[in-house]
Every structure is written in structure tokens, then in C-alpha cells.
PDB file of C-alpha atoms in Angstrom:
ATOM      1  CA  UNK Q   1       5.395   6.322  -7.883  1.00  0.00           C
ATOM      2  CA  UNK Q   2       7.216   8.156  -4.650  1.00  0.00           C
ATOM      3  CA  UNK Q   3       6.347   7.915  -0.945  1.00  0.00           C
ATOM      4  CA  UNK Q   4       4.745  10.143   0.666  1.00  0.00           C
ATOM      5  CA  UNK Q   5       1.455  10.812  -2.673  1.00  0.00           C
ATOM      6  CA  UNK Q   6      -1.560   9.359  -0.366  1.00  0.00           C
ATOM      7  CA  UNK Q   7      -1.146   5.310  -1.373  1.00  0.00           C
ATOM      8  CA  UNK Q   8      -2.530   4.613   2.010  1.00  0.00           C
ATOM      9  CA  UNK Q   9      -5.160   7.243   2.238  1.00  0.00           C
ATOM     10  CA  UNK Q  10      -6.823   6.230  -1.182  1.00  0.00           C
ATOM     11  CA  UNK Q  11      -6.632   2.495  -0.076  1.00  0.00           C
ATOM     12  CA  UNK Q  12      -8.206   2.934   3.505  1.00  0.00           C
ATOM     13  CA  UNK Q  13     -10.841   5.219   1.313  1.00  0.00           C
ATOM     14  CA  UNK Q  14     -11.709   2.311  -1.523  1.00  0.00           C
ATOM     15  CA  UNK Q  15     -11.735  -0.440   1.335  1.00  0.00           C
ATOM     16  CA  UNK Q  16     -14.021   1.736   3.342  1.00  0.00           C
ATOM     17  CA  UNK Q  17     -16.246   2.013   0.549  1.00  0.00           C
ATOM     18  CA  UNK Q  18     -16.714  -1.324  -0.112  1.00  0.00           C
ATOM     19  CA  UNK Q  19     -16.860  -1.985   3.534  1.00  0.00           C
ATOM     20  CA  UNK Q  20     -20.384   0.386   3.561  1.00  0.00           C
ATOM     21  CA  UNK Q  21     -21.439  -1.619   1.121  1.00  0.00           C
ATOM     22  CA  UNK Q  22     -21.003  -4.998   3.108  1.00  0.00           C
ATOM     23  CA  UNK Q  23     -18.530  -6.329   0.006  1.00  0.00           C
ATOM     24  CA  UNK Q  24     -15.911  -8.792   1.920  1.00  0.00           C
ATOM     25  CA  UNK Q  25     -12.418  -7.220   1.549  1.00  0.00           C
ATOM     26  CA  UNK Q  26      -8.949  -7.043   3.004  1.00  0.00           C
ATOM     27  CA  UNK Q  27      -5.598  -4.926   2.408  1.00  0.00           C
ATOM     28  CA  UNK Q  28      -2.624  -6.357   1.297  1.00  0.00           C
ATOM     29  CA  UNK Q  29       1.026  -4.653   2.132  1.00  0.00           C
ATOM     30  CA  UNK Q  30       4.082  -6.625   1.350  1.00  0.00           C
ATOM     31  CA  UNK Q  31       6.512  -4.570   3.296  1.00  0.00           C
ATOM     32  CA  UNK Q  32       5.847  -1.798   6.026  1.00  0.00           C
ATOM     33  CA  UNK Q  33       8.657   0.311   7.965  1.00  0.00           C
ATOM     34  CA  UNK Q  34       6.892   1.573  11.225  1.00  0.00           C
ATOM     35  CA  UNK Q  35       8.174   3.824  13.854  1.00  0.00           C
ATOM     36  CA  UNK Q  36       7.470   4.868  17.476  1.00  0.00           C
ATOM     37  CA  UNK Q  37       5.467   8.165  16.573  1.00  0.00           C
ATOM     38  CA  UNK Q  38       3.307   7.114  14.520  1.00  0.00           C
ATOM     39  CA  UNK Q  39      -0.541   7.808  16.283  1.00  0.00           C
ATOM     40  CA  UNK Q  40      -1.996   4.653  15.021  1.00  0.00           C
ATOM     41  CA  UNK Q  41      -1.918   1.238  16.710  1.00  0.00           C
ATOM     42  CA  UNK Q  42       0.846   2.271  19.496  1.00  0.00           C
ATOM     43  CA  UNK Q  43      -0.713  -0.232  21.949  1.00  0.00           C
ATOM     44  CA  UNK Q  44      -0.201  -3.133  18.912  1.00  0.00           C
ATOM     45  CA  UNK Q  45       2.469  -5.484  18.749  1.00  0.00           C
ATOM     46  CA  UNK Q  46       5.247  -4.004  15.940  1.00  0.00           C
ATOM     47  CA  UNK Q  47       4.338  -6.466  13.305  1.00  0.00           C
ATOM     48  CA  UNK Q  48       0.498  -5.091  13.460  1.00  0.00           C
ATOM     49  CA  UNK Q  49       0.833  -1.875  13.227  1.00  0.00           C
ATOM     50  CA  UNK Q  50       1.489  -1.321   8.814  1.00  0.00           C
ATOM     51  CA  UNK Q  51      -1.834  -1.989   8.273  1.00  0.00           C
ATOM     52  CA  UNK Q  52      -3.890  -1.244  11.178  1.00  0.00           C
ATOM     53  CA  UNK Q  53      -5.793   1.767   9.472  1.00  0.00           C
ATOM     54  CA  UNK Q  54      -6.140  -0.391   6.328  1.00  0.00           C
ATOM     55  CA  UNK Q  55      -7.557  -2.931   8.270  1.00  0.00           C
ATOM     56  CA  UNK Q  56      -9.799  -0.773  10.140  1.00  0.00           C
ATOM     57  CA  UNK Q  57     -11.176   0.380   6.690  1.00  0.00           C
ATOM     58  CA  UNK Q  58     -12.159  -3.122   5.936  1.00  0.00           C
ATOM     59  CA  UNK Q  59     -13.414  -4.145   9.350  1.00  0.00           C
ATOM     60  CA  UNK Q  60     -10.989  -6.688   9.790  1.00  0.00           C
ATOM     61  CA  UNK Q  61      -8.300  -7.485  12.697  1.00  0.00           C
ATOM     62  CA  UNK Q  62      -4.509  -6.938  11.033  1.00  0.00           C
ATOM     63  CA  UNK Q  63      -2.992 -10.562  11.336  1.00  0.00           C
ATOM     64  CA  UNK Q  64       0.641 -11.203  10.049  1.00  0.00           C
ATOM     65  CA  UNK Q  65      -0.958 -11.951   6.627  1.00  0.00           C
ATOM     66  CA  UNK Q  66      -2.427  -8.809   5.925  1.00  0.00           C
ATOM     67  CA  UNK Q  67       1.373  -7.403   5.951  1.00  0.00           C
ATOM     68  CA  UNK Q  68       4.153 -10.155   6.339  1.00  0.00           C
ATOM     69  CA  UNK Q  69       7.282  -7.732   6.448  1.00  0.00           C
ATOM     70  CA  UNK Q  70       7.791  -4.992   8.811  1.00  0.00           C
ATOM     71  CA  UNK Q  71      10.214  -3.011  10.048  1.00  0.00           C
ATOM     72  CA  UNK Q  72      10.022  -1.212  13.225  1.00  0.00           C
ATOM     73  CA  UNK Q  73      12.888   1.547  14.017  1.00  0.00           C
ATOM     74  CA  UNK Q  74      13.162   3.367  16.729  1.00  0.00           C
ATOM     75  CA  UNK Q  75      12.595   6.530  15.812  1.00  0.00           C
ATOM     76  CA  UNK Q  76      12.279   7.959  11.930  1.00  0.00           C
ATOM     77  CA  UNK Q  77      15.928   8.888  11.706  1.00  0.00           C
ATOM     78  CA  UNK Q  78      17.306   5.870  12.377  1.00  0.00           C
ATOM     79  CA  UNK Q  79      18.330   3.562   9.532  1.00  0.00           C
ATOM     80  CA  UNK Q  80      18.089   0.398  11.369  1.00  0.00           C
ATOM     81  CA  UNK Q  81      15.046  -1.344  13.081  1.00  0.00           C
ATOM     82  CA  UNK Q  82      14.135  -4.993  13.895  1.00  0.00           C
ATOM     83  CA  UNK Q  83      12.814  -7.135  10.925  1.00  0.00           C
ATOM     84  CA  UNK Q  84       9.606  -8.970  11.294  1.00  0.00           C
ATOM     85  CA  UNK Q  85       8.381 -11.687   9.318  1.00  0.00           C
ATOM     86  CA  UNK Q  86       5.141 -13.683   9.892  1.00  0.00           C
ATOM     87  CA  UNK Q  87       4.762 -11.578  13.241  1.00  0.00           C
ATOM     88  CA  UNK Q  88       8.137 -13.073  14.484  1.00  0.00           C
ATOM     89  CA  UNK Q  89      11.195 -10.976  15.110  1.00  0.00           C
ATOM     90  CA  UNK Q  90      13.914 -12.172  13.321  1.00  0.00           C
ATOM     91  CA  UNK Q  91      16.931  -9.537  14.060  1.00  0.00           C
ATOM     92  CA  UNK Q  92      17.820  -6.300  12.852  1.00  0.00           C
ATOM     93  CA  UNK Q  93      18.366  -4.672   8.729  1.00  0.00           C
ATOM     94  CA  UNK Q  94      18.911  -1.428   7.564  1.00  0.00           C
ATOM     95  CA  UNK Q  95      16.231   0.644   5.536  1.00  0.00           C
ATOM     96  CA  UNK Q  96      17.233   2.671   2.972  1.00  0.00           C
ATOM     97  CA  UNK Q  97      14.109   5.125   3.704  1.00  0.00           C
ATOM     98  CA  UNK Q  98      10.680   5.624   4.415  1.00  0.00           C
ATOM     99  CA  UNK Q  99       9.231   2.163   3.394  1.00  0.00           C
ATOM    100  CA  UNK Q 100      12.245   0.807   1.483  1.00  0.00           C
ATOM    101  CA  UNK Q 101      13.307  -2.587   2.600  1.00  0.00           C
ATOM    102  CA  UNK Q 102      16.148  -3.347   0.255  1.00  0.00           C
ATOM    103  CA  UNK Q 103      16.191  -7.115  -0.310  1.00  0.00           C
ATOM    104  CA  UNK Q 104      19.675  -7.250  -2.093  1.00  0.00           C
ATOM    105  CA  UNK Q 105      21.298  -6.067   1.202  1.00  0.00           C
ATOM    106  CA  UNK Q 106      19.905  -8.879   3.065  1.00  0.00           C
ATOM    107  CA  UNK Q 107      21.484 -12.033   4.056  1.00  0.00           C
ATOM    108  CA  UNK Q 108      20.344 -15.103   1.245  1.00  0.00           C
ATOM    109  CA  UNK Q 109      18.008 -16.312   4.183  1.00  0.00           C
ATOM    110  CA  UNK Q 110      16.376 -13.894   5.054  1.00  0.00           C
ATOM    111  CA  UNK Q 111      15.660 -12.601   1.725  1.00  0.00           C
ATOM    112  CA  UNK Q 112      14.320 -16.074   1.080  1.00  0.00           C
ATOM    113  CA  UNK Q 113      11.904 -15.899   4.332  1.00  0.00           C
ATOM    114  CA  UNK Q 114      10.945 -12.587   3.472  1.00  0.00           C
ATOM    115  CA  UNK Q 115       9.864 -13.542  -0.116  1.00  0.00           C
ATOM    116  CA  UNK Q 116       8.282 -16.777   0.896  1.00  0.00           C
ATOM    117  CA  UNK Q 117       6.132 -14.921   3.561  1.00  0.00           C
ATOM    118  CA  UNK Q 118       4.824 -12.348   1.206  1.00  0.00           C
ATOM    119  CA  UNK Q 119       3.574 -14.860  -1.364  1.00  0.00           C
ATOM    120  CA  UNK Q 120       2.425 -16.997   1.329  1.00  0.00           C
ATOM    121  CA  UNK Q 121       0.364 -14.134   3.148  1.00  0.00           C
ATOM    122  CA  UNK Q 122      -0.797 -12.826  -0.453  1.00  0.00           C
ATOM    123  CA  UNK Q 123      -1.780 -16.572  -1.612  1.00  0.00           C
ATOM    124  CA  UNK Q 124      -3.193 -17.079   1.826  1.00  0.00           C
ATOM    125  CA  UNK Q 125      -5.970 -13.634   2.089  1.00  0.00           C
ATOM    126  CA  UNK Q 126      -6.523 -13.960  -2.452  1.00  0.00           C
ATOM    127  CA  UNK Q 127      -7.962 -17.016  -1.265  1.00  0.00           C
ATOM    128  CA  UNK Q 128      -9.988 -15.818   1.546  1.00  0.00           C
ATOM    129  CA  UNK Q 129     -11.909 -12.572   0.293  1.00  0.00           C
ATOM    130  CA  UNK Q 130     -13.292 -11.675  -3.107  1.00  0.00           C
ATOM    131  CA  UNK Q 131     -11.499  -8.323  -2.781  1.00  0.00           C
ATOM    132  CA  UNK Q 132      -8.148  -7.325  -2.419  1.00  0.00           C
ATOM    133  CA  UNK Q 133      -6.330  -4.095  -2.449  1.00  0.00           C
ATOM    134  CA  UNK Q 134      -2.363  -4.629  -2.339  1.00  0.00           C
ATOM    135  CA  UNK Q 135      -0.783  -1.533  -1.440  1.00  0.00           C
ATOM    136  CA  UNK Q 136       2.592  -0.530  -2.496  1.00  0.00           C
ATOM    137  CA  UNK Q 137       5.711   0.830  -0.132  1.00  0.00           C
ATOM    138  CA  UNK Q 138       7.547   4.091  -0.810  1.00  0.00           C
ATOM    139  CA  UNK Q 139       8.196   4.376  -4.841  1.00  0.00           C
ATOM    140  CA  UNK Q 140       8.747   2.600  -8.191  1.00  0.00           C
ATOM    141  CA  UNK Q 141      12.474   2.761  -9.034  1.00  0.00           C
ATOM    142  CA  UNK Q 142      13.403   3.543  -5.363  1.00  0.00           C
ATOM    143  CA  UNK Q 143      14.876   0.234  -5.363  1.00  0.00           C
ATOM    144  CA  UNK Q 144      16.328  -2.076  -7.620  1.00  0.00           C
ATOM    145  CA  UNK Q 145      13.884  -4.382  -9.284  1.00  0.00           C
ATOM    146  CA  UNK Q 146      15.157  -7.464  -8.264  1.00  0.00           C
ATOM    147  CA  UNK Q 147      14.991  -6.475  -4.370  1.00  0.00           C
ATOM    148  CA  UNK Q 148      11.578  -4.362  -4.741  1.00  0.00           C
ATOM    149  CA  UNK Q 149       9.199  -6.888  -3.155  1.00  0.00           C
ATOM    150  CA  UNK Q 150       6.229  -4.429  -2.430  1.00  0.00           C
ATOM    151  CA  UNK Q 151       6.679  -2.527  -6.356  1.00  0.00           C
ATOM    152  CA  UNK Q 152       8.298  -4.977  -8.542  1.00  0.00           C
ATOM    153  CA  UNK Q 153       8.510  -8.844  -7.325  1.00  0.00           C
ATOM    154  CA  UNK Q 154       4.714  -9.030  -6.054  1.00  0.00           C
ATOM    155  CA  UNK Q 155       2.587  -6.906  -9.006  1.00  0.00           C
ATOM    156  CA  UNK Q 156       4.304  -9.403 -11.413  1.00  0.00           C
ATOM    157  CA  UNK Q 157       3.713 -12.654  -9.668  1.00  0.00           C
ATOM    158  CA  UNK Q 158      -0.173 -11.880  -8.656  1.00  0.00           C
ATOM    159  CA  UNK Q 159      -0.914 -10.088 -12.244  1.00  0.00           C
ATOM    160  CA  UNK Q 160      -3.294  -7.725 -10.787  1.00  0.00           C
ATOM    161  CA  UNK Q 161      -4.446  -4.388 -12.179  1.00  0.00           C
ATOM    162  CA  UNK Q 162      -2.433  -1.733 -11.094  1.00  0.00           C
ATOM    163  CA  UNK Q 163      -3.209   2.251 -10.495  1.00  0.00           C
ATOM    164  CA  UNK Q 164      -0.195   4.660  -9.795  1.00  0.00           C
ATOM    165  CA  UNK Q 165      -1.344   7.147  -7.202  1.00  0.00           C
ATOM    166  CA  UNK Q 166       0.279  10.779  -8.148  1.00  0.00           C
ATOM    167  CA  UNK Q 167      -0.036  13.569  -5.197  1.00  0.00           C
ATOM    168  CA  UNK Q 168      -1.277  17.014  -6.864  1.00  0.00           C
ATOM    169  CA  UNK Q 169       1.259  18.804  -4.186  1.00  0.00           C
ATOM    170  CA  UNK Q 170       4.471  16.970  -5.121  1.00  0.00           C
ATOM    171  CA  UNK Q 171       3.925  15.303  -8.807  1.00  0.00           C
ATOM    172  CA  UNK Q 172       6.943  14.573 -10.406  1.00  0.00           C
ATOM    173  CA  UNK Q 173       7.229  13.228 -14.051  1.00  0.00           C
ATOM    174  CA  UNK Q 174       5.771   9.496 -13.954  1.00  0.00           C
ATOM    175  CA  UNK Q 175       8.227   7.223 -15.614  1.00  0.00           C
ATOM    176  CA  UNK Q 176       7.336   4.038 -16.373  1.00  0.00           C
ATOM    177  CA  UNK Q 177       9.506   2.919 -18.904  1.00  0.00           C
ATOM    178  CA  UNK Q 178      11.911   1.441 -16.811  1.00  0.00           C
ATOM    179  CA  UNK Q 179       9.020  -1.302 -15.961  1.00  0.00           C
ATOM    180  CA  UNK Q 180       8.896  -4.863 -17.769  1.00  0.00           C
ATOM    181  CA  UNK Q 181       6.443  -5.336 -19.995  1.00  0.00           C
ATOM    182  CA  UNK Q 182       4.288  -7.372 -17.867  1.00  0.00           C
ATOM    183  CA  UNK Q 183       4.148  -4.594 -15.300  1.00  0.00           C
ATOM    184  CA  UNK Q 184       3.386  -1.674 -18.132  1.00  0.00           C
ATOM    185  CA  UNK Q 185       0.562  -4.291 -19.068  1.00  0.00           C
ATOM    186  CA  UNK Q 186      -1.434  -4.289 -15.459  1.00  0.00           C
ATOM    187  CA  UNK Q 187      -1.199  -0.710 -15.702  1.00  0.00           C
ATOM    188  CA  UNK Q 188      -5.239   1.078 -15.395  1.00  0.00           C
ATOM    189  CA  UNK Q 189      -3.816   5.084 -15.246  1.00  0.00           C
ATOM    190  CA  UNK Q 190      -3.457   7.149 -12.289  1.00  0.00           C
ATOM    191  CA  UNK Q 191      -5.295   8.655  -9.380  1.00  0.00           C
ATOM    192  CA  UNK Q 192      -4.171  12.557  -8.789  1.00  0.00           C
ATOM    193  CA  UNK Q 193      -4.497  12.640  -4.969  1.00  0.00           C
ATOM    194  CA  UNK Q 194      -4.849  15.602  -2.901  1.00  0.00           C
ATOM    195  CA  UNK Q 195      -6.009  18.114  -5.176  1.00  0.00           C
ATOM    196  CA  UNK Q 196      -7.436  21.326  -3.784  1.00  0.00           C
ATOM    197  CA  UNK Q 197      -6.754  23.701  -6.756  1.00  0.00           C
ATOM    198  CA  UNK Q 198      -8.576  22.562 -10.036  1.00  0.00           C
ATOM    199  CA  UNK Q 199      -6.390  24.674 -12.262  1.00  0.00           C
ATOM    200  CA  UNK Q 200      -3.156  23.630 -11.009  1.00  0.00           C
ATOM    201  CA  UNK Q 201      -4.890  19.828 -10.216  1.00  0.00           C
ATOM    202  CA  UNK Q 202      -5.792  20.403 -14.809  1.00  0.00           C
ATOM    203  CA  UNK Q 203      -1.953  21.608 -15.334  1.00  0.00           C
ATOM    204  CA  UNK Q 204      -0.440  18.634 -13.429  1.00  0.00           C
ATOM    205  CA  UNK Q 205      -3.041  15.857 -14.878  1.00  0.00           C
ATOM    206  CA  UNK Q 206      -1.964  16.968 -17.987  1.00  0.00           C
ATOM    207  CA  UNK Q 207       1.373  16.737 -17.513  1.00  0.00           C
ATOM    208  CA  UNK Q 208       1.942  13.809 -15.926  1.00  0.00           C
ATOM    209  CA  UNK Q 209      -0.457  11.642 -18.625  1.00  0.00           C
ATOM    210  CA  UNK Q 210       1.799  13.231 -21.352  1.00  0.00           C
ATOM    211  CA  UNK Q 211       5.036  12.161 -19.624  1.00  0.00           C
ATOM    212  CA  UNK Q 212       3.459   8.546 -18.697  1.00  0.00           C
ATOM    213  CA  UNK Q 213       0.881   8.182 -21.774  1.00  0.00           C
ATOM    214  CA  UNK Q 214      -1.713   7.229 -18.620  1.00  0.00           C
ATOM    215  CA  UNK Q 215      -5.093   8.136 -18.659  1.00  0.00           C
ATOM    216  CA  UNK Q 216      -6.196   9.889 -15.889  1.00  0.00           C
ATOM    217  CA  UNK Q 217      -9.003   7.577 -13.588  1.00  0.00           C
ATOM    218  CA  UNK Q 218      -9.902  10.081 -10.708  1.00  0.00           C
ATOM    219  CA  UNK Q 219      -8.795  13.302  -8.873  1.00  0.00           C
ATOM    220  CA  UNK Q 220      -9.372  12.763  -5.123  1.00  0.00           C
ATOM    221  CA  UNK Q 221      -9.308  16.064  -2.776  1.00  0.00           C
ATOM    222  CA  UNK Q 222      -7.716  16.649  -0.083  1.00  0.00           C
ATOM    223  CA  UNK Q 223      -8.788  14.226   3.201  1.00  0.00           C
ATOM    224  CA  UNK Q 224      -6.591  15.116   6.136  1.00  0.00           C
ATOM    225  CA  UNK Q 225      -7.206  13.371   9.256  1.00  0.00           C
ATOM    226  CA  UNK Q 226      -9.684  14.585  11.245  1.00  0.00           C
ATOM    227  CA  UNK Q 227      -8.654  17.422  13.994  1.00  0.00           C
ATOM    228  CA  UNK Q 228      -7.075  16.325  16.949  1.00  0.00           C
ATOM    229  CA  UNK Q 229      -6.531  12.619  15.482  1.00  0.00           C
ATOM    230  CA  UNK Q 230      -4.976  10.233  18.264  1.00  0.00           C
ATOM    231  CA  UNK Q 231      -4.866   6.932  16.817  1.00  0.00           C
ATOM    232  CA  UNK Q 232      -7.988   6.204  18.919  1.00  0.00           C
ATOM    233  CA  UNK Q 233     -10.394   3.912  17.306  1.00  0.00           C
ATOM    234  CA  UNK Q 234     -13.228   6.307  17.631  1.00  0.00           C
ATOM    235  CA  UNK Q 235     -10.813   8.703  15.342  1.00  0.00           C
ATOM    236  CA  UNK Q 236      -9.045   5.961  13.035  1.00  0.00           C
ATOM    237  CA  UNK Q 237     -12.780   5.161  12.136  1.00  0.00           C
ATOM    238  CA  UNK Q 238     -13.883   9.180  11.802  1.00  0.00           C
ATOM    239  CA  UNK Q 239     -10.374   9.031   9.345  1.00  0.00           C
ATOM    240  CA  UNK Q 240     -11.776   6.139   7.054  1.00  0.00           C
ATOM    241  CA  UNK Q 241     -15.069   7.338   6.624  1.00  0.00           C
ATOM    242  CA  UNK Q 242     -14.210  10.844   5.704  1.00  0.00           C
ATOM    243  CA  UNK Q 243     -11.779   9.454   3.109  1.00  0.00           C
ATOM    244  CA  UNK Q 244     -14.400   6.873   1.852  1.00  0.00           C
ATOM    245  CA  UNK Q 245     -16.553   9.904   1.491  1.00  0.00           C
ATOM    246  CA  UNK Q 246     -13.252  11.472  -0.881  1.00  0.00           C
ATOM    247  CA  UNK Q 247     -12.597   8.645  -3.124  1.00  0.00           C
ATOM    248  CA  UNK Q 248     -16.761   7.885  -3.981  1.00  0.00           C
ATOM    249  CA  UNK Q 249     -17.136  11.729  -4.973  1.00  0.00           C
ATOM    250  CA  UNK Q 250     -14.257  10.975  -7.266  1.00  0.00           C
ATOM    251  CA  UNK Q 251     -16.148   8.210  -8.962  1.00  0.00           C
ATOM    252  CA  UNK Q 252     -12.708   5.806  -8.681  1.00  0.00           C
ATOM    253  CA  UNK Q 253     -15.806   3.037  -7.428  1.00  0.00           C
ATOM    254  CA  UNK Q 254     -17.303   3.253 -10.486  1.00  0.00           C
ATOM    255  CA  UNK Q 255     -14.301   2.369 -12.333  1.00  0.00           C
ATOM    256  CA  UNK Q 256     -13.200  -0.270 -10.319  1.00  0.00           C
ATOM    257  CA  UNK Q 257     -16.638  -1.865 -10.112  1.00  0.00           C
ATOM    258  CA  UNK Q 258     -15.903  -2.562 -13.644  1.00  0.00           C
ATOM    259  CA  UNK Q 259     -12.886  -4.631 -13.164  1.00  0.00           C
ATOM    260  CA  UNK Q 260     -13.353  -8.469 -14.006  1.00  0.00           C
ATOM    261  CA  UNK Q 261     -12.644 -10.358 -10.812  1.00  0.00           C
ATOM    262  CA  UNK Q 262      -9.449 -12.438 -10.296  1.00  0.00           C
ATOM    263  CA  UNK Q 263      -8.504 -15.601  -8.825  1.00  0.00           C
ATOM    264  CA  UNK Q 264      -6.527 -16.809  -6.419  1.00  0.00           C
ATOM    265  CA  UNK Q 265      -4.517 -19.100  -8.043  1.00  0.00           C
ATOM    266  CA  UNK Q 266      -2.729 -16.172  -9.857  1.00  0.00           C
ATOM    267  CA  UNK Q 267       0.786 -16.519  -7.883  1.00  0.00           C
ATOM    268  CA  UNK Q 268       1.211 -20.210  -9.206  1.00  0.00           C
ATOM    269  CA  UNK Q 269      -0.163 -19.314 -12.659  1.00  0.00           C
ATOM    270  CA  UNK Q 270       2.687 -16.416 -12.967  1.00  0.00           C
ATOM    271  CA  UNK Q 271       4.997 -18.687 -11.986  1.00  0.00           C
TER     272      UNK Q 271
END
């Protein structure tokens, strides 16, 4: 529901999980803002670097499908980076914060290109892989719904189950009654991430599944990256499997092993 709760570290730890277990998977991110500092995949192109730990979970090579939108800006206080779509660079748009592509202050085209390429690279990898995690950017309600592509526009269109990740450190009230109904529909509960105090981790479950009538599906602890982490594949590996470890002593696995499986033709059936 915010940036900054752990979305990433609880994907790279289910994908991990099923990558022990040999099941075929692959992240999904609609829209990634990347910058300069960031340890992990500073010898990639731009365009690769959103997913690279993701990928790395799975034990797949990040291709522009895996994350069709990125941003790259020079440095994290900079509101303006170049825009990549489909691993091309295709000029420069402002960010309204961490992961927050606004689509509504985009130019018609490339709104449309941007669109296009995340329900091409979503149609293309639901067809490739019997499982697929799509990640959100940033927060619900960060952005209007109309230009939330990663939050609002996608969810809807593929109909997938959804899980709100809440951080134990930083949860705020989960509100999610400014979704549509087909959104509050996909809705499974929430994942407390980061917890490291179980009284405080009972007080804030307990709030947050009054204020959002969620149930709460697992409490993950704390899974830093490992000490002196460089980006390095020996350490970006280290990372996954140390957060792998996290999520299957939560029992979220045994949860999601539950789920039916669905198709690939979800995108046009939504439509």
C-alpha cells in the first residue's frame, strides 16, 4: 500500500521458493524507476536493471518483458530520468517519486506505448510460465487511478489475486475503499513484513485488519541483505535464498499453493 514495506523482498523470497522447488516462474513489474546507486545490476543496460534481483530469484535472465517501463534518473533526487519502453529509450518524463510514473502527465503517445507494452510484456510471460508474480510500484492511491499502471490499470485487466504487503516498521492504516469493486474482489489479505517484535508485530496486525477488514496471511521477519552486499551475483543469490528461507517459515507457500491456477488469456477476457 506505500513504497518502501518490502514488495520486492517478499517477491524475490516466493519466486525463490518456487525456484528450489524446480516450479517454472517469472516476475512481472509494470513500471520501475532505477537510479545510479543502486548495488544491483550496475553493469546492466538501464532497462534491465527493475527486476534483476527478481529475476535472479527465478533463475531467469531480465528481458524487456519481465518489466516494460523504466525509468532511470540520475541520481535519487532528481525528478527527471530517461523513459524506457520495450528496452528502447524513448526521451525523458518526470517522476513524481520513488516508483511513481504518472501516466496523466505524459504526452497521449507515450502513454499509449507505455500501456501497450505492459499488456504486451504481461500477455507475452502469462503465456510462457505457469507462475507469475506481478509486483506492484510505490503505493495504492499514490497516483490517480486512471494513470496507476503498476496498482490500478494492470490488477484489473489480468484479474489476478492480489496480497497487500504492510511493513511492521512503518504500517499506516490500509485503505482500500477507494478501490473499484473488481480490485476489492482479487483481494487475498495482507502480508506484515519485517516484523522483529511479536507484540508490537500482534498490535499492528490487529490494527491494520480492523481498518482494512483483511485477514492477515503471514508475518515475514526481518531479511536484510546479507553483510557487505555488492550487487555481485555471488551476493544477489546469498540475498534470495536467505529471504526464501523468511517467507517459507511464514507458511505464505502454503497459502498460495492453494490458489487455483490462471490463464493466460485473462487480459482479453477483462477486456
Amino acid at each position: 500500500m506505500s513504497a518502501g514495506v518490502g514488495k520486492t523482498a517478499v517477491s524475490i523470497g516466493i519466486l525463490r521458493s518456487l525456484f528450489r522447488r524446480g516450479v517454472p516462474c517469472a516476475p512481472f513489474k509494470a513500471v520501475a524507476v532505477v537510479t545510479p546507486d543502486e548495488y544491483a545490476g550496475r553493469s546492466l543496460p538501464p532497462w534491465r536493471r527493475g527486476v534483476v534481483q527478481s529475476c535472479a530469484a527465478a533463475g531467469t535472465v531480465p528481458r524487456w518483458w519481465h518489466n516494460p517501463v523504466v525509468v532511470n534518473l540520475p541520481d535519487a533526487r532528481t525528478p527527471v530520468g530517461d523513459l524506457y519502453v520495450r528496452g528502447r529509450r524513448l526521451g525523458r518524463v518526470p517522476v513524481t517519486g520513488a516508483d511513481r510514473l504518472d501516466l496523466g502527465a505524459l504526452p497521449d503517445r507515450l502513454r499509449r506505448r507505455c500501456q501497450d507494452a505492459v499488456e504486451e510484456g504481461y500477455q507475452r510471460l502469462a503465456g510462457e510460465v505457469p507462475w507469475l508474480l506481478v509486483e506492484g510500484a510505490a503505493g495504492v492511491g499514490d497516483l490517480p487511478p486512471a494513470s496507476d499502471l503498476a496498482n490500478r490499470i494492470l490488477p484489473e485487466l489480468a484479474g489476478l489475486p492480489v496480497i497487500v504487503v504492510a511493513s511492521a516498521r512503518q504500517a499506516g492504516p490500509v485503505d482500500v475503499s477507494g478501490l473499484t469493486d473488481r480490485l476489492r474482489a482479487l483481494l487475498l489479505g495482507f502480508v506484515l513484513n519485517r516484523v522483529s517484535d511479536l507484540p508490537g508485530a500482534d498490535e499492528t496486525a490487529q490494527r491494520l485488519t480492523l481498518a482494512s477488514d483483511l485477514p492477515v496471511l503471514a508475518r515475514i521477519t526481518d531479511a536484510p541483505p546479507p553483510i557487505g552486499y555488492d550487487g555481485s551475483p555471488e551476493k544477489i543469490d546469498a540475498m534470495c535464498e536467505y529471504r526464501a528461507s523468511r517467507v517459507d517459515e511464514s507458511g505464505l507457500m502454503r497459502l498460495l499453493d492453494a490458489l487455483p491456477a490462471a490463464g493466460p488469456g485473462l487480459v482479453e477476457a477483462a477486456r
